[in-house]
Amino acid sequence: MSNVLIKRSLPLAIAASVFSLGVYAAEAEPRMPLNIPQPKEGEYVHVPPTMEDLEKADMHPELKRVIKRGHDLFVNTQQLRGKNVFNNMNCNSCHMGEGRLPFAGPVWPAAVVLPNYRPKNDHVNNLEERIAGCFSYSMNGKPPEYGSDDMVALATYHQWLAKGVPIYQDGKTMYGRGYPKLPEPEQKMDYERGKQVYQENCSICHAENGEGLVQNEKVIFPAVWGDGSYNWGAGITRHFTLSSFVRHNMPLGRPNSLTDQQAWDVAYYINSQERPQEPRYTGDVKETRQKYLDTFHTHTNYGLEVNGKLLGDHDNVGEKDFLKPDALRARTYTAE
């Protein structure tokens, strides 16, 4: 594992050498993952430790066991299906490469920038609450209880990936953090162009109807719309988030092979399909959109009419039997 601050005196090729294809092991052949953008001057580069590094680490066996459990939950969150997860998603579906891959939502930054204020819910969030949001929206589910064995294991795995990174960074110079926003599209996002991109590049894995692929009760490729997919409150329903994810990570095995315009168009197409209801739904989709417009839905198609259909105008909550999990509560940080 390595931390590198890219400075003028350090050539980018040297910074690139801390990476290896797919696994990011410090001992591996010094190559960048396929087509990945080079680090820029002034960016902070962190190479998260691997599970192999964990085996070699001088740590208490019980701590290692909890980190392994967190890793297991992260890559196979479907083991919580029907309890905490109510769709065909794993943490690893959006945070690829075991949460370690740059430009694919690496999760180690969350361990060092949190607690912090989050506009989406208008209060300060810690790491567990941030994880709870992923369960509530991306997995259309019910988060493990705060402080529970599963939640602590997941948080511990996040923090293990951040080993060696100074805490309370602002996150603005972290190489590959999140899904870096693409330049604005040269042309307005287009449904029909996006449909063509999807059919030619995405449907082979995610199916024509967006349901993905499940074999022997194991999710091979996640659903990108419908009851088995993320709900209308998930961060990836925002066009700028999904377009970046697609551009840098898809099609699988061919990242950065689509143009920026294609990524914007296919993101618009995917996020113009129906999915489970937004957990913060008030009972009126236009009212809900307006309530959370400035902090979230200004970047989604939720509550808008596309091809003659008002998206999100339904009471369907997918495979679960509730709308809003208790974890999505307001906080005041007062004695009241």
Coordinates of N, CA, C and O in Angstrom, one line a residue, residues 1 49-60 63-69 71 157 160:
M1 N 0.8 -1.2 0.0 CA 0.0 0.0 0.0 C 0.9 1.2 0.0 O 2.0 1.2 0.5
P49 N -4.8 -1.1 1.0 CA -4.3 -2.5 1.3 C -5.2 -3.5 0.8 O -6.4 -3.3 0.7
T50 N -4.6 -4.7 0.5 CA -5.4 -5.8 0.0 C -5.7 -6.8 1.2 O -5.1 -6.6 2.3
M51 N -6.5 -7.8 0.9 CA -6.7 -8.8 1.9 C -5.5 -9.6 2.1 O -5.3 -10.2 3.2
E52 N -4.6 -9.7 1.1 CA -3.3 -10.4 1.3 C -2.5 -9.6 2.3 O -1.8 -10.1 3.1
D53 N -2.5 -8.2 2.2 CA -1.8 -7.4 3.1 C -2.3 -7.6 4.5 O -1.6 -7.6 5.5
L54 N -3.6 -7.8 4.7 CA -4.2 -8.1 6.0 C -3.6 -9.3 6.6 O -3.4 -9.3 7.8
E55 N -3.5 -10.4 5.8 CA -2.9 -11.6 6.4 C -1.5 -11.4 6.9 O -1.2 -12.0 8.0
K56 N -0.8 -10.5 6.3 CA 0.6 -10.3 6.8 C 0.7 -9.2 7.9 O 1.8 -9.1 8.5
A57 N -0.4 -8.5 8.1 CA -0.3 -7.3 9.0 C -0.1 -7.8 10.5 O -0.6 -8.9 10.9
D58 N 0.6 -7.0 11.2 CA 0.8 -7.3 12.7 C -0.4 -6.7 13.4 O -0.3 -5.6 14.0
M59 N -1.5 -7.4 13.5 CA -2.7 -6.9 14.1 C -3.3 -8.1 14.9 O -3.0 -9.3 14.6
H60 N -4.2 -7.7 15.9 CA -4.8 -8.8 16.7 C -5.7 -9.7 15.7 O -6.4 -9.1 14.9
L63 N -9.3 -8.5 15.3 CA -9.5 -7.4 14.4 C -9.5 -7.9 13.0 O -10.3 -7.4 12.1
K64 N -8.5 -8.7 12.7 CA -8.5 -9.3 11.3 C -9.7 -10.0 10.9 O -10.2 -9.9 9.8
R65 N -10.3 -10.7 11.9 CA -11.5 -11.5 11.6 C -12.7 -10.5 11.3 O -13.5 -10.8 10.4
V66 N -12.8 -9.4 12.0 CA -13.9 -8.5 11.8 C -13.7 -7.8 10.4 O -14.7 -7.6 9.7
I67 N -12.5 -7.4 10.1 CA -12.2 -6.8 8.8 C -12.6 -7.8 7.7 O -13.2 -7.4 6.7
K68 N -12.2 -9.1 7.8 CA -12.6 -10.1 6.9 C -14.1 -10.2 6.7 O -14.7 -10.4 5.6
R69 N -14.8 -10.1 7.9 CA -16.3 -10.2 7.8 C -16.8 -9.0 7.1 O -17.8 -9.1 6.3
H71 N -15.3 -7.3 4.7 CA -15.0 -7.5 3.3 C -16.0 -8.5 2.7 O -16.5 -8.3 1.6
Y157 N -14.0 -2.5 7.8 CA -13.4 -2.7 6.5 C -13.1 -1.4 5.8 O -12.0 -1.3 5.2
W160 N -10.0 0.0 7.3 CA -8.8 -0.7 6.9 C -8.3 -0.3 5.6 O -7.1 -0.1 5.3

